[in-house]
Coordinates of C-alpha atoms in Angstrom, one line a residue:
Chain A
M1 CA -5.4 69.8 -34.5
A2 CA -1.4 70.9 -33.5
T3 CA 0.1 74.4 -33.9
Q4 CA 3.1 74.3 -33.9
T5 CA 7.0 76.3 -34.1
R6 CA 8.8 74.1 -36.5
Y7 CA 13.3 75.4 -36.4
L8 CA 15.7 75.1 -39.6
T9 CA 17.9 73.0 -37.6
N10 CA 21.2 72.5 -38.1
D11 CA 20.6 68.5 -37.4
S12 CA 20.1 66.1 -40.4
I13 CA 17.0 64.0 -41.2
T14 CA 17.0 61.2 -43.5
N15 CA 13.4 61.0 -44.6
N16 CA 11.7 59.5 -47.2
G17 CA 14.2 59.3 -49.7
L18 CA 16.0 62.9 -48.6
S19 CA 18.8 63.7 -46.8
C20 CA 18.3 67.4 -45.7
R21 CA 18.3 69.8 -42.1
Y22 CA 16.1 68.8 -40.3
L23 CA 12.6 71.2 -39.5
S24 CA 12.2 70.3 -36.1
T25 CA 10.1 71.6 -33.1
S26 CA 13.1 72.5 -31.4
Q27 CA 16.4 74.6 -31.9
S28 CA 19.7 72.6 -32.5
S29 CA 23.0 73.3 -30.3
A30 CA 24.7 73.8 -33.1
A31 CA 24.6 77.0 -35.4
G32 CA 25.0 76.6 -39.7
S33 CA 24.9 79.2 -42.3
N34 CA 24.9 79.5 -46.4
G35 CA 26.1 82.6 -48.2
I36 CA 26.6 83.8 -51.8
V37 CA 29.2 86.3 -52.6
Y38 CA 28.4 89.3 -55.3
G39 CA 30.7 91.3 -56.6
V40 CA 27.8 94.5 -57.0
G41 CA 26.2 96.1 -54.1
T42 CA 22.7 95.4 -54.0
A43 CA 20.0 93.8 -51.0
Y44 CA 19.5 90.7 -50.2
Q45 CA 16.9 89.1 -50.2
V46 CA 15.6 85.2 -48.7
G47 CA 12.4 83.4 -49.3
I48 CA 11.3 79.6 -48.9
R49 CA 9.5 77.5 -51.3
V50 CA 7.7 74.7 -49.8
W51 CA 6.7 70.8 -50.8
K52 CA 5.4 68.1 -49.3
R53 CA 6.7 64.6 -50.0
S54 CA 5.5 61.5 -50.3
S55 CA 7.0 58.0 -49.3
G56 CA 8.0 57.0 -52.4
G57 CA 9.9 60.8 -52.6
T58 CA 7.6 62.3 -55.2
E59 CA 7.6 66.1 -53.9
T60 CA 4.3 68.6 -55.2
E61 CA 5.3 71.9 -54.4
I62 CA 2.6 73.9 -52.2
T63 CA 4.3 77.2 -53.1
S64 CA 4.0 78.1 -56.7
G65 CA 6.9 78.0 -58.4
T66 CA 9.0 80.8 -56.8
P67 CA 10.2 81.9 -53.0
V68 CA 7.2 83.0 -50.8
A69 CA 7.9 85.3 -47.8
Q70 CA 10.7 87.3 -49.0
V71 CA 12.8 89.4 -46.5
S72 CA 15.4 91.8 -47.6
R73 CA 18.3 93.9 -45.9
S74 CA 19.4 96.6 -48.1
V75 CA 22.0 97.9 -46.2
A76 CA 24.9 95.6 -44.1
G77 CA 23.8 94.5 -41.0
E78 CA 22.5 91.1 -39.3
G79 CA 19.4 90.2 -37.4
I80 CA 16.4 88.9 -37.9
Q81 CA 14.0 89.2 -40.8
S82 CA 10.2 87.5 -40.3
A83 CA 7.8 87.6 -43.7
T84 CA 4.3 85.7 -43.6
W85 CA 3.1 83.7 -45.7
N86 CA -0.6 81.6 -46.5
C87 CA -0.2 78.0 -46.5
Q88 CA -2.7 76.7 -48.2
E89 CA -4.8 73.6 -47.3
T90 CA -3.1 70.9 -48.5
A91 CA -4.3 67.2 -48.3
L92 CA -1.4 64.8 -46.9
D93 CA -1.2 60.9 -47.3
E94 CA 0.8 58.6 -45.4
G95 CA 3.7 58.8 -44.9
D96 CA 4.1 62.3 -45.7
S97 CA 6.4 64.9 -44.6
I98 CA 7.3 68.6 -45.4
V99 CA 10.0 70.2 -47.6
V100 CA 11.2 74.0 -47.3
R101 CA 13.8 75.7 -49.5
V102 CA 15.2 78.6 -47.8
Y103 CA 16.8 80.3 -51.3
H104 CA 18.9 83.2 -51.7
K105 CA 19.9 86.2 -53.9
F106 CA 20.5 89.7 -54.6
S107 CA 17.7 92.1 -55.7
N108 CA 19.7 92.5 -59.5
Q109 CA 20.0 88.8 -60.4
E110 CA 17.1 87.2 -61.9
T111 CA 18.0 83.8 -60.5
W112 CA 17.6 82.6 -56.7
T113 CA 20.4 80.1 -55.0
E114 CA 19.3 77.4 -53.0
A115 CA 20.9 77.6 -49.8
N116 CA 19.7 74.7 -47.9
T117 CA 17.3 72.4 -48.0
W118 CA 15.0 71.5 -44.7
Q119 CA 12.2 68.6 -43.8
T120 CA 10.4 67.3 -41.1
E121 CA 9.7 63.6 -40.4
D122 CA 6.3 62.1 -41.6
L123 CA 3.2 64.4 -40.2
P124 CA 0.7 62.0 -38.1
G125 CA -1.7 64.7 -39.7
D126 CA -4.4 64.3 -42.4
K127 CA -4.1 67.7 -44.0
L128 CA -1.7 71.0 -43.6
N129 CA -3.9 73.6 -42.6
A130 CA -4.7 76.9 -44.4
I131 CA -3.1 79.6 -42.0
T132 CA 0.0 82.1 -42.6
W133 CA 3.1 80.9 -41.0
T134 CA 5.2 83.4 -40.2
I135 CA 8.7 82.5 -40.9
Y136 CA 12.0 83.7 -39.2
Y137 CA 15.3 84.7 -41.1
Y138 CA 18.2 85.3 -39.4
T139 CA 20.4 87.4 -42.3
R140 CA 23.8 89.1 -42.6
Y141 CA 24.4 91.2 -45.0
V142 CA 28.4 92.1 -44.7
D143 CA 30.1 94.8 -46.9
L144 CA 27.2 95.0 -49.5
T145 CA 29.0 92.5 -51.2
S146 CA 27.9 89.2 -49.4
G147 CA 24.2 88.0 -47.8
W148 CA 24.4 85.1 -45.2
F149 CA 21.5 82.8 -43.4
H150 CA 22.1 81.9 -40.3
Y151 CA 20.0 79.5 -38.7
G152 CA 20.1 76.2 -36.2
S153 CA 20.7 77.7 -32.9
S154 CA 19.1 80.2 -30.4
T155 CA 20.9 82.9 -31.1
Y156 CA 20.4 82.5 -35.4
N157 CA 16.7 81.6 -34.3
S158 CA 15.0 80.9 -37.8
R159 CA 11.7 79.6 -37.5
I160 CA 8.7 79.2 -39.1
E161 CA 5.7 79.7 -36.5
N162 CA 2.1 78.3 -37.0
F163 CA 3.2 75.9 -38.4
Q164 CA -0.3 74.1 -38.6
Y165 CA -1.8 70.7 -39.1
T166 CA -4.8 68.4 -38.4
V167 CA -4.7 65.7 -36.8
L168 CA -8.0 63.4 -37.5
Y169 CA -6.7 59.3 -36.3
H170 CA -4.1 57.6 -35.2
K171 CA -3.7 53.9 -34.7
T172 CA -3.6 53.1 -31.3
L173 CA -0.2 53.4 -31.3
S174 CA 0.8 54.8 -33.8
V175 CA 1.9 58.5 -32.4
T176 CA 4.8 56.2 -30.3
E177 CA 7.3 55.9 -33.5
A178 CA 6.9 57.9 -36.8
S179 CA 6.5 55.4 -39.0
V180 CA 3.9 53.9 -37.5
C181 CA 2.3 57.6 -37.5
S182 CA 1.4 57.0 -41.3
F183 CA -1.1 55.3 -40.8
V184 CA -2.7 58.1 -39.5
R185 CA -6.2 58.7 -41.7
N186 CA -9.7 59.2 -41.6
I187 CA -11.5 56.3 -39.7
G188 CA -15.6 56.5 -40.4
K189 CA -17.2 55.4 -37.7
T190 CA -20.5 54.7 -38.0
L191 CA -23.9 54.4 -35.8
S192 CA -26.1 51.8 -37.6
V193 CA -29.7 51.9 -36.1
V194 CA -32.0 48.4 -37.1
A195 CA -35.8 49.2 -36.4
S196 CA -36.9 47.5 -33.0
A197 CA -40.4 46.9 -31.6
S198 CA -39.4 46.9 -28.3
P199 CA -35.8 48.1 -27.6
E200 CA -36.0 48.0 -23.5
V201 CA -35.7 44.3 -22.3
G202 CA -33.4 44.5 -19.6
G203 CA -32.8 47.5 -16.8
T204 CA -31.6 50.7 -17.5
G205 CA -29.1 51.1 -19.7
V206 CA -30.2 47.9 -21.6
F207 CA -31.3 47.7 -24.7
K208 CA -32.0 45.0 -27.4
T209 CA -30.8 45.2 -31.1
L210 CA -30.2 43.4 -33.5
F211 CA -26.5 41.8 -33.8
K212 CA -26.7 43.9 -37.8
A213 CA -27.1 46.9 -35.7
L214 CA -23.1 46.3 -35.3
E215 CA -22.2 45.8 -38.4
A216 CA -20.9 48.3 -39.6
F217 CA -18.9 49.1 -36.3
A218 CA -15.8 50.8 -36.1
F219 CA -13.8 50.4 -34.4
G220 CA -11.2 52.9 -34.0
L221 CA -8.8 53.9 -31.6
P222 CA -6.5 56.7 -32.8
A223 CA -3.3 57.7 -30.7
I224 CA -2.3 61.5 -30.2
S225 CA 0.0 63.0 -27.9
H226 CA 0.4 66.3 -25.8
I227 CA 3.7 66.2 -26.6
L228 CA 3.1 69.8 -27.6
G229 CA 1.2 70.8 -24.6
S230 CA -2.6 70.0 -25.9
T231 CA -3.8 68.1 -28.8
S232 CA -7.0 67.0 -30.6
A233 CA -8.3 64.3 -32.4
T234 CA -11.0 64.9 -35.2
I235 CA -13.9 62.4 -34.5
T236 CA -16.7 61.4 -37.0
F237 CA -19.2 59.3 -36.6
T238 CA -21.7 58.1 -39.0
L239 CA -25.7 57.1 -38.4
L240 CA -27.5 54.6 -40.8
D241 CA -30.9 53.1 -41.0
D242 CA -31.0 49.4 -41.3
L243 CA -30.6 49.3 -44.7
G244 CA -27.6 51.0 -45.2
S245 CA -28.8 54.3 -46.0
P246 CA -27.9 57.8 -43.7
L247 CA -30.3 59.2 -41.3
V248 CA -29.9 62.9 -42.0
G249 CA -31.0 65.7 -39.6
K250 CA -30.6 63.9 -36.3
T251 CA -28.9 64.9 -33.2
V252 CA -26.0 62.6 -32.1
T253 CA -24.4 63.7 -28.4
F254 CA -21.2 63.1 -27.6
T255 CA -19.7 62.5 -24.3
T256 CA -15.8 61.1 -23.9
S257 CA -13.9 59.3 -20.6
H258 CA -10.8 61.6 -20.8
G259 CA -10.5 65.2 -22.5
S260 CA -13.3 67.7 -23.4
L261 CA -15.6 67.1 -26.9
N262 CA -16.1 70.4 -28.8
P263 CA -19.2 70.2 -29.7
E264 CA -20.5 68.1 -27.3
S265 CA -23.6 67.3 -30.5
D266 CA -24.0 67.7 -33.8
V267 CA -26.8 66.7 -36.6
T268 CA -26.0 64.3 -39.1
D269 CA -25.8 66.0 -42.2
V270 CA -26.7 64.7 -45.7
N271 CA -24.4 61.4 -45.6
G272 CA -25.1 60.8 -41.9
Q273 CA -22.1 62.0 -40.5
V274 CA -21.5 64.0 -37.4
S275 CA -18.2 65.0 -36.4
T276 CA -16.2 66.5 -32.9
V277 CA -13.0 67.3 -31.6
L278 CA -11.4 65.7 -28.7
T279 CA -9.3 67.8 -26.9
A280 CA -6.7 66.6 -24.2
T281 CA -4.1 68.1 -22.2
T282 CA -2.7 64.8 -20.6
M283 CA -2.1 61.4 -21.0
G284 CA -5.1 58.6 -21.2
L285 CA -7.6 56.7 -22.9
A286 CA -10.7 58.8 -23.9
I287 CA -13.7 56.4 -24.6
V288 CA -15.7 58.7 -26.3
K289 CA -19.1 58.3 -27.1
A290 CA -22.4 59.2 -29.1
V291 CA -25.7 58.6 -28.6
W292 CA -28.3 58.7 -30.5
A293 CA -31.8 58.7 -28.7
G294 CA -34.0 57.5 -32.0
D295 CA -37.1 58.1 -33.2
A296 CA -40.6 56.7 -33.7
T297 CA -39.2 54.1 -36.6
N298 CA -35.6 53.5 -34.8
P299 CA -34.1 52.6 -32.2
R300 CA -31.9 54.7 -29.5
T301 CA -28.1 53.4 -30.1
F302 CA -24.6 54.2 -28.8
E303 CA -21.1 53.8 -30.7
T304 CA -17.8 54.3 -28.7
I305 CA -14.4 55.4 -30.1
E306 CA -11.4 55.1 -28.4
V307 CA -8.3 58.0 -28.4
S308 CA -4.8 56.6 -26.5
V309 CA -3.2 60.1 -25.3
H310 CA 0.5 59.3 -24.9
D311 CA 2.5 61.5 -22.8
N312 CA 5.2 61.9 -25.3
V313 CA 7.2 59.4 -28.1
D314 CA 9.1 56.5 -27.2
S315 CA 12.9 57.3 -26.6
P316 CA 14.0 53.8 -25.7
D317 CA 17.5 53.7 -24.5
P318 CA 19.5 51.3 -26.9
S319 CA 21.7 50.6 -24.0
K320 CA 19.2 48.8 -22.3
E321 CA 18.6 45.3 -22.7
Y322 CA 14.8 45.8 -22.3
D323 CA 13.2 49.0 -22.1
V324 CA 9.2 49.5 -21.2
W325 CA 7.0 52.4 -22.1
V326 CA 3.8 52.3 -21.0
Q327 CA 1.7 55.1 -23.3
G328 CA 4.4 57.3 -24.2
Q329 CA 6.1 57.4 -20.5
K330 CA 9.6 55.1 -19.1
I331 CA 9.1 52.5 -17.1
S332 CA 12.0 52.8 -14.6
D333 CA 13.8 49.4 -14.4
P334 CA 11.0 47.2 -14.3
L335 CA 11.8 43.8 -12.3
I336 CA 10.6 40.9 -15.3
V337 CA 10.2 41.6 -19.1
N338 CA 8.2 37.9 -19.9
V339 CA 7.2 37.4 -23.7
V340 CA 5.8 34.5 -24.7
E341 CA 4.5 33.5 -28.3
S342 CA 2.5 31.0 -28.7
G343 CA 0.3 30.4 -31.5
S344 CA -2.2 33.7 -32.2
E345 CA -0.8 35.2 -29.1
C346 CA 2.0 37.7 -28.2
M347 CA 1.9 38.5 -24.8
V348 CA 4.1 40.2 -22.4
T349 CA 4.4 40.3 -18.7
V350 CA 6.0 42.9 -16.9
E351 CA 7.0 43.1 -13.6
T352 CA 8.0 46.7 -12.1
D353 CA 8.0 48.6 -8.5
D354 CA 8.1 52.1 -10.2
T355 CA 4.8 53.1 -8.7
D356 CA 5.8 56.7 -9.5
H357 CA 4.0 56.3 -13.4
A358 CA 0.4 55.7 -13.9
I359 CA -0.1 52.3 -15.3
E360 CA -3.9 51.9 -16.3
Q361 CA -6.2 49.7 -18.2
G362 CA -5.8 50.0 -21.7
Y363 CA -3.0 52.2 -21.7
D364 CA -0.7 50.9 -24.5
Y365 CA 2.9 49.6 -23.9
A366 CA 5.8 48.9 -26.0
I367 CA 8.8 46.6 -25.3
Y368 CA 12.3 47.4 -26.4
R369 CA 15.4 45.6 -26.3
R370 CA 18.7 47.6 -27.2
G371 CA 16.2 49.8 -28.2
I372 CA 14.6 47.7 -31.0
K373 CA 11.4 48.2 -30.6
I374 CA 10.2 44.1 -30.1
F375 CA 6.5 44.3 -29.1
M376 CA 3.5 46.6 -29.0
G377 CA 0.7 45.9 -27.3
R378 CA -2.0 46.9 -24.6
I379 CA -2.1 46.2 -21.0
E380 CA -5.2 43.6 -20.1
V381 CA -4.6 42.8 -16.8
I382 CA -3.5 44.7 -13.7
T383 CA -2.3 43.3 -11.2
K384 CA -0.9 44.9 -7.8
R385 CA 0.6 42.6 -5.3
I386 CA 0.9 44.1 -1.6
A387 CA 3.2 42.1 0.2
P388 CA 5.8 41.8 1.2
D389 CA 7.0 44.1 -1.6
E390 CA 4.1 46.7 -3.6
I391 CA 4.6 45.2 -6.8
I392 CA 2.4 45.7 -10.3
K393 CA 2.3 43.7 -12.7
F394 CA 0.9 44.1 -15.8
Q395 CA 0.0 42.6 -19.0
G396 CA -1.2 42.0 -22.5
R397 CA -1.6 40.9 -25.9
S398 CA -0.5 42.1 -29.6
F399 CA -3.3 44.4 -31.2
I400 CA -4.6 40.8 -32.3
Q401 CA -7.2 42.1 -29.6
T402 CA -8.1 44.7 -32.1
L403 CA -9.4 41.5 -34.1
L404 CA -12.0 40.5 -31.9
W405 CA -14.1 43.2 -31.4
I406 CA -14.3 43.7 -35.1
P407 CA -18.1 41.9 -35.5
I408 CA -19.4 40.5 -38.6
A409 CA -22.9 39.8 -39.1
T410 CA -22.9 37.8 -42.3
A411 CA -20.1 36.5 -43.9
S412 CA -20.6 34.3 -47.2
Y413 CA -17.9 33.0 -49.9
T414 CA -19.0 30.1 -52.5
A415 CA -15.7 28.2 -54.3
Q416 CA -13.0 31.1 -53.4
T417 CA -8.9 30.8 -52.6
L418 CA -8.9 30.8 -49.0
K419 CA -6.3 34.0 -49.7
T420 CA -9.5 36.2 -51.9
M421 CA -11.4 35.4 -48.7
I422 CA -8.7 36.6 -46.3
E423 CA -7.8 40.1 -48.1
S424 CA -11.5 40.2 -48.8
I425 CA -12.3 40.2 -44.6
I426 CA -9.2 42.6 -44.5
S427 CA -10.1 44.9 -46.7
T428 CA -14.1 45.0 -46.2
Y429 CA -14.1 44.8 -42.2
V430 CA -10.4 45.5 -41.4
D431 CA -9.1 47.7 -43.2
P432 CA -11.4 51.4 -42.7
L433 CA -11.0 50.7 -38.8
K434 CA -7.3 51.3 -39.6
Q435 CA -6.5 49.2 -36.5
V436 CA -4.3 46.6 -38.2
A437 CA -2.7 47.0 -41.5
Q438 CA -2.6 43.7 -44.1
G439 CA 1.3 42.2 -44.1
T440 CA 2.0 39.1 -45.3
I441 CA -0.7 35.9 -46.5
S442 CA 1.3 33.2 -47.6
P443 CA 0.7 32.4 -51.0
H444 CA 0.1 28.6 -50.4
L445 CA -3.9 29.9 -49.3
D446 CA -4.3 30.5 -53.1
N447 CA -4.5 27.0 -54.5
I448 CA -7.1 26.4 -51.7
T449 CA -10.6 26.7 -52.5
A450 CA -13.5 26.5 -50.4
T451 CA -17.0 27.7 -49.6
V452 CA -16.9 29.5 -46.3
E453 CA -20.4 31.1 -44.4
E454 CA -20.7 32.7 -40.8
T455 CA -23.0 34.4 -39.3
D456 CA -22.8 36.6 -36.1
T457 CA -19.1 36.7 -35.9
T458 CA -16.2 38.2 -35.2
A459 CA -12.8 39.3 -37.8
Y460 CA -10.7 37.0 -35.1
D461 CA -12.5 34.6 -35.5
L462 CA -13.5 34.5 -39.1
L463 CA -10.2 34.8 -40.0
Q464 CA -8.7 32.1 -37.1
R465 CA -11.5 29.4 -39.3
I466 CA -10.3 30.6 -42.8
A467 CA -6.5 30.2 -41.6
R468 CA -7.1 26.6 -40.1
L469 CA -8.1 25.3 -43.3
G470 CA -5.5 25.8 -45.1
G471 CA -3.2 25.0 -42.1
A472 CA -2.2 28.8 -41.3
S473 CA -1.5 30.7 -38.1
L474 CA -2.6 34.0 -37.6
F475 CA -0.8 36.7 -36.5
V476 CA -0.1 40.6 -35.6
N477 CA 3.4 41.6 -35.1
K478 CA 5.2 44.2 -33.4
D479 CA 4.1 46.8 -36.1
R480 CA 0.8 46.1 -36.0
E481 CA 0.4 43.6 -39.6
V482 CA -2.1 41.3 -39.8
N483 CA 0.4 37.9 -41.2
I484 CA -1.7 34.7 -42.0
V485 CA 1.2 32.1 -42.7
Chain B
M1 CA -22.7 35.5 4.2
T2 CA -18.7 35.0 4.9
V3 CA -17.6 38.6 5.7
F4 CA -13.9 39.2 4.4
T5 CA -12.6 42.5 5.7
E6 CA -8.9 44.1 5.6
G7 CA -7.4 43.4 8.5
V8 CA -9.6 42.0 11.2
N9 CA -9.7 38.6 9.6
C10 CA -7.9 38.3 6.6
Y11 CA -4.8 40.3 4.7
T12 CA -4.9 41.1 1.2
Q13 CA -2.1 39.7 -1.3
Q14 CA -3.2 40.9 -4.6
Y15 CA -5.7 42.5 -6.7
T16 CA -5.9 42.0 -9.9
V17 CA -8.0 43.6 -12.4
D18 CA -8.5 41.8 -15.9
R19 CA -10.4 43.5 -18.9
R20 CA -9.2 40.3 -21.6
D21 CA -12.7 38.4 -21.3
M22 CA -15.1 41.6 -20.8
G23 CA -17.9 42.3 -23.4
N24 CA -20.8 44.9 -22.9
T25 CA -22.3 43.9 -26.4
I26 CA -23.7 39.9 -25.7
V27 CA -24.5 37.8 -28.6
L28 CA -25.1 35.6 -27.9
K29 CA -26.7 32.4 -30.3
G30 CA -29.0 30.0 -28.6
G31 CA -30.3 26.9 -30.6
Q32 CA -34.2 26.8 -33.0
D33 CA -37.4 27.3 -31.7
V34 CA -40.3 25.2 -32.6
A35 CA -39.9 26.7 -36.3
G36 CA -36.5 25.6 -36.5
D37 CA -35.4 29.0 -36.8
D38 CA -32.4 29.8 -35.0
L39 CA -32.0 32.0 -32.1
V40 CA -30.4 34.6 -31.4
A41 CA -30.4 37.2 -29.0
T42 CA -28.0 40.7 -28.4
V43 CA -28.1 43.2 -25.9
H44 CA -26.1 45.7 -24.7
D45 CA -25.1 48.0 -21.8
E46 CA -24.5 51.7 -23.2
E47 CA -22.6 52.6 -20.1
A48 CA -20.3 50.0 -19.4
A49 CA -19.5 50.7 -23.2
G50 CA -19.1 54.5 -22.4
T51 CA -16.5 53.6 -19.5
Y52 CA -14.3 50.5 -21.1
G53 CA -15.2 51.3 -25.0
H54 CA -17.6 48.5 -27.1
R55 CA -16.5 45.5 -26.4
I56 CA -18.7 42.1 -27.9
K57 CA -18.7 39.1 -26.9
V58 CA -20.3 36.1 -28.9
I59 CA -21.2 32.6 -26.8
S60 CA -22.8 29.7 -27.9
E61 CA -26.3 28.1 -26.2
S62 CA -28.1 25.9 -27.9
Q63 CA -29.8 24.8 -25.3
W64 CA -32.4 28.1 -25.6
T65 CA -35.2 28.0 -27.7
T66 CA -37.1 30.4 -26.9
Q67 CA -36.7 33.7 -27.5
V68 CA -37.1 35.2 -24.3
L69 CA -34.9 32.5 -22.8
C70 CA -32.3 33.2 -25.1
E71 CA -32.4 37.3 -24.3
L72 CA -33.2 36.7 -19.8
R73 CA -29.8 34.1 -20.5
A74 CA -28.1 37.0 -22.8
L75 CA -28.6 39.6 -20.2
Q76 CA -27.4 37.3 -17.1
L77 CA -24.1 36.7 -19.0
L78 CA -24.0 41.1 -19.8
Q79 CA -24.8 41.4 -16.4
N80 CA -21.6 38.8 -15.7
Y81 CA -19.3 40.1 -18.6
K82 CA -19.8 43.7 -18.8
E83 CA -17.0 45.0 -16.8
P84 CA -13.6 43.9 -15.8
E85 CA -13.2 40.8 -14.0
E86 CA -11.7 42.0 -10.5
R87 CA -9.9 38.8 -8.9
I88 CA -8.8 39.2 -5.2
T89 CA -6.7 36.8 -3.4
I90 CA -6.1 37.0 0.1
E91 CA -4.9 35.5 3.3
A92 CA -7.8 34.6 5.8
T93 CA -6.8 34.4 9.3
S94 CA -10.4 33.6 10.3
E95 CA -11.7 30.2 11.4
E96 CA -14.7 30.6 9.3
P97 CA -14.9 27.5 6.4
V98 CA -15.5 28.9 3.1
S99 CA -16.5 26.8 -0.4
V100 CA -15.3 27.1 -3.6
G101 CA -18.9 29.4 -5.2
E102 CA -20.2 30.9 -2.4
E103 CA -20.5 34.1 -2.2
V104 CA -18.4 36.4 0.0
S105 CA -18.3 40.0 1.2
Y106 CA -14.8 41.4 1.1
T107 CA -14.2 44.9 2.6
S108 CA -10.5 46.7 2.3
T109 CA -9.9 50.4 3.3
T110 CA -6.1 50.4 1.1
L111 CA -8.2 48.9 -2.3
D112 CA -11.3 51.4 -1.7
I113 CA -13.6 47.7 -2.1
D114 CA -16.6 47.2 -0.5
G115 CA -18.3 44.1 -2.3
V116 CA -19.6 40.5 -2.8
F117 CA -17.0 38.4 -4.6
Q118 CA -17.0 34.9 -5.2
V119 CA -15.2 32.0 -4.0
V120 CA -13.4 30.9 -6.8
S121 CA -10.7 28.8 -4.9
V122 CA -9.1 27.8 -1.5
T123 CA -6.1 26.6 0.1
Y124 CA -5.2 25.0 3.1
D125 CA -2.1 25.0 4.3
Y126 CA -1.7 22.7 7.7
S127 CA 1.3 22.6 9.2
E128 CA 2.2 22.0 13.5
D129 CA 3.2 25.9 13.5
T130 CA 0.7 28.1 11.1
D131 CA -3.0 26.9 9.4
L132 CA -3.0 29.0 6.0
V133 CA -5.7 29.6 4.5
I134 CA -5.7 31.5 0.9
V135 CA -8.8 32.7 -0.6
E136 CA -9.0 33.3 -4.0
L137 CA -11.7 36.1 -4.8
S138 CA -13.5 36.9 -8.1
S139 CA -16.3 39.6 -9.0
R140 CA -17.3 37.7 -12.2
T141 CA -19.3 33.5 -11.5
A142 CA -17.3 31.1 -12.3
D143 CA -18.3 28.5 -14.5
L144 CA -18.2 24.8 -14.3
A145 CA -15.2 24.2 -15.5
E146 CA -13.5 26.2 -13.2
F147 CA -15.6 24.7 -10.5
L148 CA -14.3 21.3 -11.5
V149 CA -10.8 22.5 -11.7
S150 CA -10.8 23.7 -8.3
I151 CA -12.7 20.9 -6.7
M152 CA -9.8 18.6 -8.5
R153 CA -7.3 20.9 -7.4
N154 CA -8.2 21.2 -3.6
L155 CA -8.7 17.0 -3.7
E156 CA -5.3 16.6 -5.0
R157 CA -4.3 18.4 -1.8
R158 CA -5.4 16.1 0.1

């Protein structure tokens, strides 16, 4: 959940097909104003209307057609005025932004005049929360004939406080740039349970179950940013039996390797779902684990999900030949950046003597060339060279690695085109996890029909097998899209 | 067991942690039992999953023809793969020879490591001035292919 102050700045933004002023989390330095002139001295009134705007440019008004949070100035003067508005809960889709238009008029006018329009970037949240906004307007009433709305500086500090939205899930590196943040959506996490007569096979902590237990395994890798000081993500797990039916009324406990969880346990509802909220104030990688102890019928089971908490949003330097960002922190002057693309894999190795920033296993990292992102991946190998100089080398693959962790118990396709199979695999096993999105699937794969049966495999292996049947290659690009061409 | 202690009989050149080939859920696809049924054994390490995230690794070894053997082998593999591989390259100053595949003890106070590792490769550089022995250690059991590569590499050096 993110609670913010959104400033009516004098900066510009072009987003979702609309160019306007930026409703930003920080105030601009140069002030702006809009005024109206009227011949008769009456009260000067200001209010706002609010919309959500989709990536396609469609606006849906959240207010109800007339300005809300109105303030009024009936004598000459200027200064900050405030009013409140109860924002209603509003679902947000991928790429949605919030548009706020300020209107003003004189009290004896019937028609409101639009002063200006402000818009946020795409919000990385799933819903705008029901909460009371406080809107601060800097108004000026001159000689009882003209009214002015000022904004855009610390003096003319017009703003909205308590602007709040809930972040349910992000993809791993989504927070690093607004366009990817739009992928942020619900990820159902499944704890499947299968009957097993003898769950204990090995030592402590090791138990046996069937592979089917992971059939619906959701390897969610959301990313959140604590740029606001503290942030949180809601995580939902689903407990199912071996037939896929929800287990109701079961207590699931949660633990995390980073940040804190509230609650630390929850009881499954009618859908077998339990939820907890992860809160983190520092960057890191949180492995959130849910455990159900089992009962006489079903064995103990667990599942994990990884939440990547970035320090900040990457802000690459366009003047730099190469810019390296790890978990939202800039790595100073990397010594070597080696990018290797070979077949399905894109691997990037970075050497640096920058020991000031934390470089840890599992952190997201991005490579920019002259400000343009050329790679995003996750650190898998870290080498610390001790002598003669202390140098850290880290290496990782693109997000193709996430396909490796998606198990598929059984897949059976009879006399279907390769393209149909690929799309089915992606929609059934990959899409719900929101790790990578479908990119380009070569049309020629629609001309090849085959029968494929596979058990106990992974999304990566199955997609690779089908791709090879059509002489195609599988890769995941910097935008985390699965391409088979 | 040979003991390497940093600063005493070895110097650490580099230390690597590699989580690419990790699996805390091992699915071992074995052969067939006497009834002709396919054998599959799956084992988990919940603690490792909680530390590193849930990682699945599917391995096929058709030589296992009973469920018990399959499960035992799966547990063995789990032990080997449940955590990231640690690799250490040291410059040994001791005269004591070590062999590829041998287990050695390695202690480093600077890296805060004290454990048993397997020798992955040994490189001997002899000259009039110095005798240099570079030993590569790993926390993971090397497979046969790695042994062969190391042996071939050493044979080529001789």
